[in-house]
């Protein structure tokens, strides 16, 4: 495991977007944190999303790591670059801050997994800070019996944890069968001193190792710290 770079509010990848209070409030209240830290496995590759140049460079670096022989594997390199670009662009459209993709393999077999970090700004229509339990109840209403939604306590305080299964349109396009949906684990983290939320969205397509992967996802979320 390795400590991810500390995210700073003035950098593209780590600001808790939408978490800043109104200007007139800053002199009378404590400002929300502008950065965070998190520990991720060393074989997870990070793609920053808010800066286009950094995003493109990260995609190219992952292509080079996966297929280092440029001439012999030109077609595979092109296909992987196109796929990663699509995945990154989709994450950007979801207001993503950063995306992690697992490069782990066991006996030569890839163990795919991903983590998308997003920020949900304050909702002007909701006065004050939304209680964690209230958010959990809303998520339960949304997914009904198709999700396991609980309020859990991490080092940063109480958060909402939601485990469910889903097969997205993108997964179908990649040929993933309907009987093998992705296992998703989402953590909704309230940003202190604000009405904003940080969301950690983990995913794995392998049903056979889903429980083990979820244990790892829980461990990663447990390392999250505001700074």
PDB file of C-alpha atoms in Angstrom:
ATOM      1  CA  UNK A   1       0.000   0.000   0.000  1.00  0.00           C
ATOM      2  CA  UNK A   2       1.152   3.578  -0.556  1.00  0.00           C
ATOM      3  CA  UNK A   3      -0.100   6.953   0.549  1.00  0.00           C
ATOM      4  CA  UNK A   4      -1.690   8.878  -2.278  1.00  0.00           C
ATOM      5  CA  UNK A   5      -0.446  12.409  -2.848  1.00  0.00           C
ATOM      6  CA  UNK A   6      -2.073  14.958  -0.576  1.00  0.00           C
ATOM      7  CA  UNK A   7      -4.752  16.825  -2.478  1.00  0.00           C
ATOM      8  CA  UNK A   8      -4.805  20.589  -2.073  1.00  0.00           C
ATOM      9  CA  UNK A   9      -7.648  22.975  -2.697  1.00  0.00           C
ATOM     10  CA  UNK A  10      -5.645  24.953  -5.243  1.00  0.00           C
ATOM     11  CA  UNK A  11      -4.820  21.858  -7.297  1.00  0.00           C
ATOM     12  CA  UNK A  12      -7.069  20.261  -9.883  1.00  0.00           C
ATOM     13  CA  UNK A  13      -7.439  16.839  -8.295  1.00  0.00           C
ATOM     14  CA  UNK A  14      -8.120  17.239  -4.612  1.00  0.00           C
ATOM     15  CA  UNK A  15     -10.421  20.133  -3.838  1.00  0.00           C
ATOM     16  CA  UNK A  16     -13.699  19.219  -2.212  1.00  0.00           C
ATOM     17  CA  UNK A  17     -15.703  20.948  -4.937  1.00  0.00           C
ATOM     18  CA  UNK A  18     -18.706  22.836  -3.715  1.00  0.00           C
ATOM     19  CA  UNK A  19     -17.601  22.540  -0.110  1.00  0.00           C
ATOM     20  CA  UNK A  20     -16.593  26.167   0.339  1.00  0.00           C
ATOM     21  CA  UNK A  21     -19.062  28.343   2.275  1.00  0.00           C
ATOM     22  CA  UNK A  22     -20.386  31.613   0.966  1.00  0.00           C
ATOM     23  CA  UNK A  23     -17.813  34.474   1.178  1.00  0.00           C
ATOM     24  CA  UNK A  24     -19.717  36.330   3.901  1.00  0.00           C
ATOM     25  CA  UNK A  25     -19.679  33.209   6.086  1.00  0.00           C
ATOM     26  CA  UNK A  26     -15.929  32.714   6.055  1.00  0.00           C
ATOM     27  CA  UNK A  27     -15.256  35.351   8.682  1.00  0.00           C
ATOM     28  CA  UNK A  28     -17.809  33.911  11.131  1.00  0.00           C
ATOM     29  CA  UNK A  29     -17.521  30.132  10.637  1.00  0.00           C
ATOM     30  CA  UNK A  30     -14.896  27.453  10.270  1.00  0.00           C
ATOM     31  CA  UNK A  31     -14.142  26.718   6.624  1.00  0.00           C
ATOM     32  CA  UNK A  32     -14.499  23.153   5.316  1.00  0.00           C
ATOM     33  CA  UNK A  33     -11.339  21.197   4.525  1.00  0.00           C
ATOM     34  CA  UNK A  34      -9.866  21.851   1.098  1.00  0.00           C
ATOM     35  CA  UNK A  35      -7.944  18.592   0.706  1.00  0.00           C
ATOM     36  CA  UNK A  36      -7.825  14.960   1.731  1.00  0.00           C
ATOM     37  CA  UNK A  37      -5.545  11.955   2.011  1.00  0.00           C
ATOM     38  CA  UNK A  38      -6.170   8.332   1.242  1.00  0.00           C
ATOM     39  CA  UNK A  39      -4.137   5.120   1.028  1.00  0.00           C
ATOM     40  CA  UNK A  40      -4.523   2.971  -2.073  1.00  0.00           C
ATOM     41  CA  UNK A  41      -2.798  -0.257  -3.191  1.00  0.00           C
ATOM     42  CA  UNK A  42       0.488   0.209  -5.013  1.00  0.00           C
ATOM     43  CA  UNK A  43      -0.874  -1.624  -8.049  1.00  0.00           C
ATOM     44  CA  UNK A  44      -3.738   0.821  -8.489  1.00  0.00           C
ATOM     45  CA  UNK A  45      -3.063   3.460 -11.146  1.00  0.00           C
ATOM     46  CA  UNK A  46      -4.310   6.992 -10.529  1.00  0.00           C
ATOM     47  CA  UNK A  47      -5.779   9.196 -13.273  1.00  0.00           C
ATOM     48  CA  UNK A  48      -6.430  12.839 -12.282  1.00  0.00           C
ATOM     49  CA  UNK A  49      -9.592  14.053 -13.998  1.00  0.00           C
ATOM     50  CA  UNK A  50      -9.939  17.819 -13.597  1.00  0.00           C
ATOM     51  CA  UNK A  51      -6.902  18.798 -15.625  1.00  0.00           C
ATOM     52  CA  UNK A  52      -7.127  17.608 -19.234  1.00  0.00           C
ATOM     53  CA  UNK A  53      -3.375  17.579 -19.854  1.00  0.00           C
ATOM     54  CA  UNK A  54      -2.681  15.533 -16.733  1.00  0.00           C
ATOM     55  CA  UNK A  55      -5.545  13.199 -17.589  1.00  0.00           C
ATOM     56  CA  UNK A  56      -4.261  12.546 -21.106  1.00  0.00           C
ATOM     57  CA  UNK A  57      -0.696  12.037 -19.857  1.00  0.00           C
ATOM     58  CA  UNK A  58      -1.873   9.570 -17.209  1.00  0.00           C
ATOM     59  CA  UNK A  59      -3.812   7.547 -19.786  1.00  0.00           C
ATOM     60  CA  UNK A  60      -0.752   7.428 -22.024  1.00  0.00           C
ATOM     61  CA  UNK A  61       1.440   6.331 -19.114  1.00  0.00           C
ATOM     62  CA  UNK A  62      -0.905   3.458 -18.310  1.00  0.00           C
ATOM     63  CA  UNK A  63      -0.864   2.383 -21.960  1.00  0.00           C
ATOM     64  CA  UNK A  64       2.949   2.444 -21.943  1.00  0.00           C
ATOM     65  CA  UNK A  65       3.066   0.371 -18.752  1.00  0.00           C
ATOM     66  CA  UNK A  66       0.599  -2.189 -20.089  1.00  0.00           C
ATOM     67  CA  UNK A  67       2.063  -2.488 -23.590  1.00  0.00           C
ATOM     68  CA  UNK A  68       5.672  -1.207 -23.550  1.00  0.00           C
ATOM     69  CA  UNK A  69       6.516  -2.554 -27.026  1.00  0.00           C
ATOM     70  CA  UNK A  70       5.220   0.238 -29.211  1.00  0.00           C
ATOM     71  CA  UNK A  71       5.802  -1.322 -32.638  1.00  0.00           C
ATOM     72  CA  UNK A  72       4.767  -4.904 -31.931  1.00  0.00           C
ATOM     73  CA  UNK A  73       1.620  -3.970 -30.031  1.00  0.00           C
ATOM     74  CA  UNK A  74       0.471  -0.847 -31.852  1.00  0.00           C
ATOM     75  CA  UNK A  75      -3.099  -2.096 -32.367  1.00  0.00           C
ATOM     76  CA  UNK A  76      -3.546  -3.164 -28.742  1.00  0.00           C
ATOM     77  CA  UNK A  77      -2.042   0.105 -27.539  1.00  0.00           C
ATOM     78  CA  UNK A  78      -4.502   2.062 -29.667  1.00  0.00           C
ATOM     79  CA  UNK A  79      -7.476   0.012 -28.459  1.00  0.00           C
ATOM     80  CA  UNK A  80      -6.459   0.394 -24.810  1.00  0.00           C
ATOM     81  CA  UNK A  81      -5.902   4.139 -25.199  1.00  0.00           C
ATOM     82  CA  UNK A  82      -9.351   4.518 -26.728  1.00  0.00           C
ATOM     83  CA  UNK A  83     -10.952   2.479 -23.942  1.00  0.00           C
ATOM     84  CA  UNK A  84      -9.176   4.344 -21.138  1.00  0.00           C
ATOM     85  CA  UNK A  85     -10.028   7.681 -22.738  1.00  0.00           C
ATOM     86  CA  UNK A  86     -13.704   6.715 -22.837  1.00  0.00           C
ATOM     87  CA  UNK A  87     -13.623   5.607 -19.203  1.00  0.00           C
ATOM     88  CA  UNK A  88     -11.879   8.811 -18.115  1.00  0.00           C
ATOM     89  CA  UNK A  89     -14.243  11.023 -20.128  1.00  0.00           C
ATOM     90  CA  UNK A  90     -17.221   9.258 -18.556  1.00  0.00           C
ATOM     91  CA  UNK A  91     -15.733   9.882 -15.097  1.00  0.00           C
ATOM     92  CA  UNK A  92     -15.271  13.564 -15.951  1.00  0.00           C
ATOM     93  CA  UNK A  93     -18.939  13.786 -16.954  1.00  0.00           C
ATOM     94  CA  UNK A  94     -19.803  12.453 -13.496  1.00  0.00           C
ATOM     95  CA  UNK A  95     -17.920  15.385 -11.910  1.00  0.00           C
ATOM     96  CA  UNK A  96     -15.037  13.114 -10.999  1.00  0.00           C
ATOM     97  CA  UNK A  97     -11.959  14.344  -9.165  1.00  0.00           C
ATOM     98  CA  UNK A  98      -9.746  11.318  -9.693  1.00  0.00           C
ATOM     99  CA  UNK A  99     -10.015   7.749 -10.936  1.00  0.00           C
ATOM    100  CA  UNK A 100      -8.061   4.700  -9.800  1.00  0.00           C
ATOM    101  CA  UNK A 101      -7.796   1.545 -11.918  1.00  0.00           C
ATOM    102  CA  UNK A 102      -6.397  -1.717 -10.571  1.00  0.00           C
ATOM    103  CA  UNK A 103      -3.504  -3.252 -12.501  1.00  0.00           C
ATOM    104  CA  UNK A 104      -3.318  -6.215 -10.111  1.00  0.00           C
ATOM    105  CA  UNK A 105      -3.109  -9.757 -11.461  1.00  0.00           C
ATOM    106  CA  UNK A 106      -2.853 -13.186  -9.810  1.00  0.00           C
ATOM    107  CA  UNK A 107      -1.003 -15.914 -11.720  1.00  0.00           C
ATOM    108  CA  UNK A 108      -1.298 -13.767 -14.823  1.00  0.00           C
ATOM    109  CA  UNK A 109      -5.067 -13.276 -14.436  1.00  0.00           C
ATOM    110  CA  UNK A 110      -6.151  -9.608 -14.121  1.00  0.00           C
ATOM    111  CA  UNK A 111      -8.190  -8.669 -11.040  1.00  0.00           C
ATOM    112  CA  UNK A 112     -10.014  -5.571 -12.260  1.00  0.00           C
ATOM    113  CA  UNK A 113     -11.341  -2.951  -9.865  1.00  0.00           C
ATOM    114  CA  UNK A 114     -11.807   0.783  -9.861  1.00  0.00           C
ATOM    115  CA  UNK A 115     -12.391   3.747  -7.573  1.00  0.00           C
ATOM    116  CA  UNK A 116     -13.977   7.003  -8.689  1.00  0.00           C
ATOM    117  CA  UNK A 117     -13.800   9.972  -6.313  1.00  0.00           C
ATOM    118  CA  UNK A 118     -16.443  12.626  -6.872  1.00  0.00           C
ATOM    119  CA  UNK A 119     -17.662  15.710  -5.029  1.00  0.00           C
ATOM    120  CA  UNK A 120     -21.305  16.692  -4.649  1.00  0.00           C
ATOM    121  CA  UNK A 121     -21.699  20.391  -3.847  1.00  0.00           C
ATOM    122  CA  UNK A 122     -24.137  21.843  -1.352  1.00  0.00           C
ATOM    123  CA  UNK A 123     -27.779  21.758  -2.409  1.00  0.00           C
ATOM    124  CA  UNK A 124     -29.191  25.299  -2.110  1.00  0.00           C
ATOM    125  CA  UNK A 125     -32.689  23.839  -1.670  1.00  0.00           C
ATOM    126  CA  UNK A 126     -31.617  21.930   1.461  1.00  0.00           C
ATOM    127  CA  UNK A 127     -30.960  24.301   4.393  1.00  0.00           C
ATOM    128  CA  UNK A 128     -28.159  23.372   6.751  1.00  0.00           C
ATOM    129  CA  UNK A 129     -26.312  20.085   6.883  1.00  0.00           C
ATOM    130  CA  UNK A 130     -28.217  16.952   5.846  1.00  0.00           C
ATOM    131  CA  UNK A 131     -27.995  14.323   8.619  1.00  0.00           C
ATOM    132  CA  UNK A 132     -26.143  11.166   7.618  1.00  0.00           C
ATOM    133  CA  UNK A 133     -29.094   8.947   8.572  1.00  0.00           C
ATOM    134  CA  UNK A 134     -31.432  11.018   6.428  1.00  0.00           C
ATOM    135  CA  UNK A 135     -29.171  10.547   3.407  1.00  0.00           C
ATOM    136  CA  UNK A 136     -29.021   6.806   4.129  1.00  0.00           C
ATOM    137  CA  UNK A 137     -32.823   6.660   4.233  1.00  0.00           C
ATOM    138  CA  UNK A 138     -33.010   8.449   0.890  1.00  0.00           C
ATOM    139  CA  UNK A 139     -30.570   5.996  -0.714  1.00  0.00           C
ATOM    140  CA  UNK A 140     -32.575   3.076   0.707  1.00  0.00           C
ATOM    141  CA  UNK A 141     -35.720   4.499  -0.875  1.00  0.00           C
ATOM    142  CA  UNK A 142     -33.910   4.866  -4.190  1.00  0.00           C
ATOM    143  CA  UNK A 143     -32.573   1.310  -4.467  1.00  0.00           C
ATOM    144  CA  UNK A 144     -35.170  -0.489  -2.303  1.00  0.00           C
ATOM    145  CA  UNK A 145     -34.160  -4.116  -1.658  1.00  0.00           C
ATOM    146  CA  UNK A 146     -31.465  -3.980  -4.343  1.00  0.00           C
ATOM    147  CA  UNK A 147     -28.895  -2.385  -2.040  1.00  0.00           C
ATOM    148  CA  UNK A 148     -27.466  -2.858   1.435  1.00  0.00           C
ATOM    149  CA  UNK A 149     -27.369   0.640   2.934  1.00  0.00           C
ATOM    150  CA  UNK A 150     -25.963   1.332   6.389  1.00  0.00           C
ATOM    151  CA  UNK A 151     -24.454   4.142   8.426  1.00  0.00           C
ATOM    152  CA  UNK A 152     -20.926   3.170   9.486  1.00  0.00           C
ATOM    153  CA  UNK A 153     -18.269   4.942  11.515  1.00  0.00           C
ATOM    154  CA  UNK A 154     -14.852   5.632  10.015  1.00  0.00           C
ATOM    155  CA  UNK A 155     -11.965   7.616  11.465  1.00  0.00           C
ATOM    156  CA  UNK A 156     -13.490  10.788   9.985  1.00  0.00           C
ATOM    157  CA  UNK A 157     -16.885  10.105  11.556  1.00  0.00           C
ATOM    158  CA  UNK A 158     -20.188   8.620  10.420  1.00  0.00           C
ATOM    159  CA  UNK A 159     -20.646   7.990   6.693  1.00  0.00           C
ATOM    160  CA  UNK A 160     -23.166   6.201   4.498  1.00  0.00           C
ATOM    161  CA  UNK A 161     -22.103   2.839   3.024  1.00  0.00           C
ATOM    162  CA  UNK A 162     -24.038   1.346   0.121  1.00  0.00           C
ATOM    163  CA  UNK A 163     -23.306  -2.043  -1.470  1.00  0.00           C
ATOM    164  CA  UNK A 164     -25.239  -3.069  -4.567  1.00  0.00           C
ATOM    165  CA  UNK A 165     -24.988  -4.742  -7.968  1.00  0.00           C
ATOM    166  CA  UNK A 166     -25.380  -3.011 -11.303  1.00  0.00           C
ATOM    167  CA  UNK A 167     -24.649  -3.574 -14.978  1.00  0.00           C
ATOM    168  CA  UNK A 168     -24.161  -0.240 -16.699  1.00  0.00           C
ATOM    169  CA  UNK A 169     -24.690   0.474 -20.382  1.00  0.00           C
ATOM    170  CA  UNK A 170     -20.926   0.894 -20.742  1.00  0.00           C
ATOM    171  CA  UNK A 171     -20.324  -2.566 -19.293  1.00  0.00           C
ATOM    172  CA  UNK A 172     -22.826  -4.057 -21.715  1.00  0.00           C
ATOM    173  CA  UNK A 173     -21.043  -2.374 -24.616  1.00  0.00           C
ATOM    174  CA  UNK A 174     -17.821  -4.033 -23.471  1.00  0.00           C
ATOM    175  CA  UNK A 175     -19.519  -7.423 -23.670  1.00  0.00           C
ATOM    176  CA  UNK A 176     -20.198  -8.005 -19.981  1.00  0.00           C
ATOM    177  CA  UNK A 177     -23.140 -10.472 -19.678  1.00  0.00           C
ATOM    178  CA  UNK A 178     -26.260  -9.462 -17.775  1.00  0.00           C
ATOM    179  CA  UNK A 179     -25.899 -12.373 -15.357  1.00  0.00           C
ATOM    180  CA  UNK A 180     -22.541 -10.995 -14.190  1.00  0.00           C
ATOM    181  CA  UNK A 181     -23.226  -7.471 -12.926  1.00  0.00           C
ATOM    182  CA  UNK A 182     -20.621  -5.296 -11.255  1.00  0.00           C
ATOM    183  CA  UNK A 183     -20.403  -5.228  -7.476  1.00  0.00           C
ATOM    184  CA  UNK A 184     -20.457  -1.595  -6.351  1.00  0.00           C
ATOM    185  CA  UNK A 185     -19.546  -0.129  -2.980  1.00  0.00           C
ATOM    186  CA  UNK A 186     -20.221   3.567  -2.425  1.00  0.00           C
ATOM    187  CA  UNK A 187     -19.224   5.695   0.558  1.00  0.00           C
ATOM    188  CA  UNK A 188     -20.875   9.076   1.082  1.00  0.00           C
ATOM    189  CA  UNK A 189     -18.642  11.269   3.246  1.00  0.00           C
ATOM    190  CA  UNK A 190     -20.047  14.517   4.647  1.00  0.00           C
ATOM    191  CA  UNK A 191     -17.607  17.377   4.154  1.00  0.00           C
ATOM    192  CA  UNK A 192     -17.092  19.039   7.571  1.00  0.00           C
ATOM    193  CA  UNK A 193     -18.482  22.546   8.072  1.00  0.00           C
ATOM    194  CA  UNK A 194     -20.510  22.421   4.860  1.00  0.00           C
ATOM    195  CA  UNK A 195     -23.465  20.738   3.192  1.00  0.00           C
ATOM    196  CA  UNK A 196     -21.284  19.105   0.532  1.00  0.00           C
ATOM    197  CA  UNK A 197     -20.436  15.400   0.187  1.00  0.00           C
ATOM    198  CA  UNK A 198     -17.441  13.448  -1.062  1.00  0.00           C
ATOM    199  CA  UNK A 199     -18.324  10.124  -2.699  1.00  0.00           C
ATOM    200  CA  UNK A 200     -16.006   7.130  -3.063  1.00  0.00           C
ATOM    201  CA  UNK A 201     -17.388   4.736  -5.682  1.00  0.00           C
ATOM    202  CA  UNK A 202     -15.674   1.337  -5.835  1.00  0.00           C
ATOM    203  CA  UNK A 203     -16.457  -1.293  -8.475  1.00  0.00           C
ATOM    204  CA  UNK A 204     -15.401  -4.817  -9.438  1.00  0.00           C
ATOM    205  CA  UNK A 205     -16.852  -7.049 -12.192  1.00  0.00           C
ATOM    206  CA  UNK A 206     -15.616 -10.356 -10.752  1.00  0.00           C
ATOM    207  CA  UNK A 207     -18.390 -12.066  -8.808  1.00  0.00           C
ATOM    208  CA  UNK A 208     -16.024 -14.819  -7.649  1.00  0.00           C
ATOM    209  CA  UNK A 209     -13.833 -12.433  -5.634  1.00  0.00           C
ATOM    210  CA  UNK A 210     -16.408  -9.727  -4.902  1.00  0.00           C
ATOM    211  CA  UNK A 211     -16.454 -10.289  -1.140  1.00  0.00           C
ATOM    212  CA  UNK A 212     -12.659 -10.162  -0.913  1.00  0.00           C
ATOM    213  CA  UNK A 213     -12.589  -7.036  -3.058  1.00  0.00           C
ATOM    214  CA  UNK A 214     -15.234  -5.391  -0.895  1.00  0.00           C
ATOM    215  CA  UNK A 215     -13.096  -6.053   2.176  1.00  0.00           C
ATOM    216  CA  UNK A 216     -10.255  -4.224   0.458  1.00  0.00           C
ATOM    217  CA  UNK A 217     -12.576  -1.372  -0.555  1.00  0.00           C
ATOM    218  CA  UNK A 218     -13.675  -1.033   3.070  1.00  0.00           C
ATOM    219  CA  UNK A 219     -10.025  -0.891   4.154  1.00  0.00           C
ATOM    220  CA  UNK A 220      -9.213   1.840   1.625  1.00  0.00           C
ATOM    221  CA  UNK A 221     -12.202   3.934   2.701  1.00  0.00           C
ATOM    222  CA  UNK A 222     -11.049   3.518   6.293  1.00  0.00           C
ATOM    223  CA  UNK A 223      -7.794   5.351   5.478  1.00  0.00           C
ATOM    224  CA  UNK A 224      -9.567   8.485   4.242  1.00  0.00           C
ATOM    225  CA  UNK A 225      -8.599  11.638   6.136  1.00  0.00           C
ATOM    226  CA  UNK A 226      -9.454  15.293   5.696  1.00  0.00           C
ATOM    227  CA  UNK A 227      -6.513  17.683   5.735  1.00  0.00           C
TER     228      UNK A 227
END
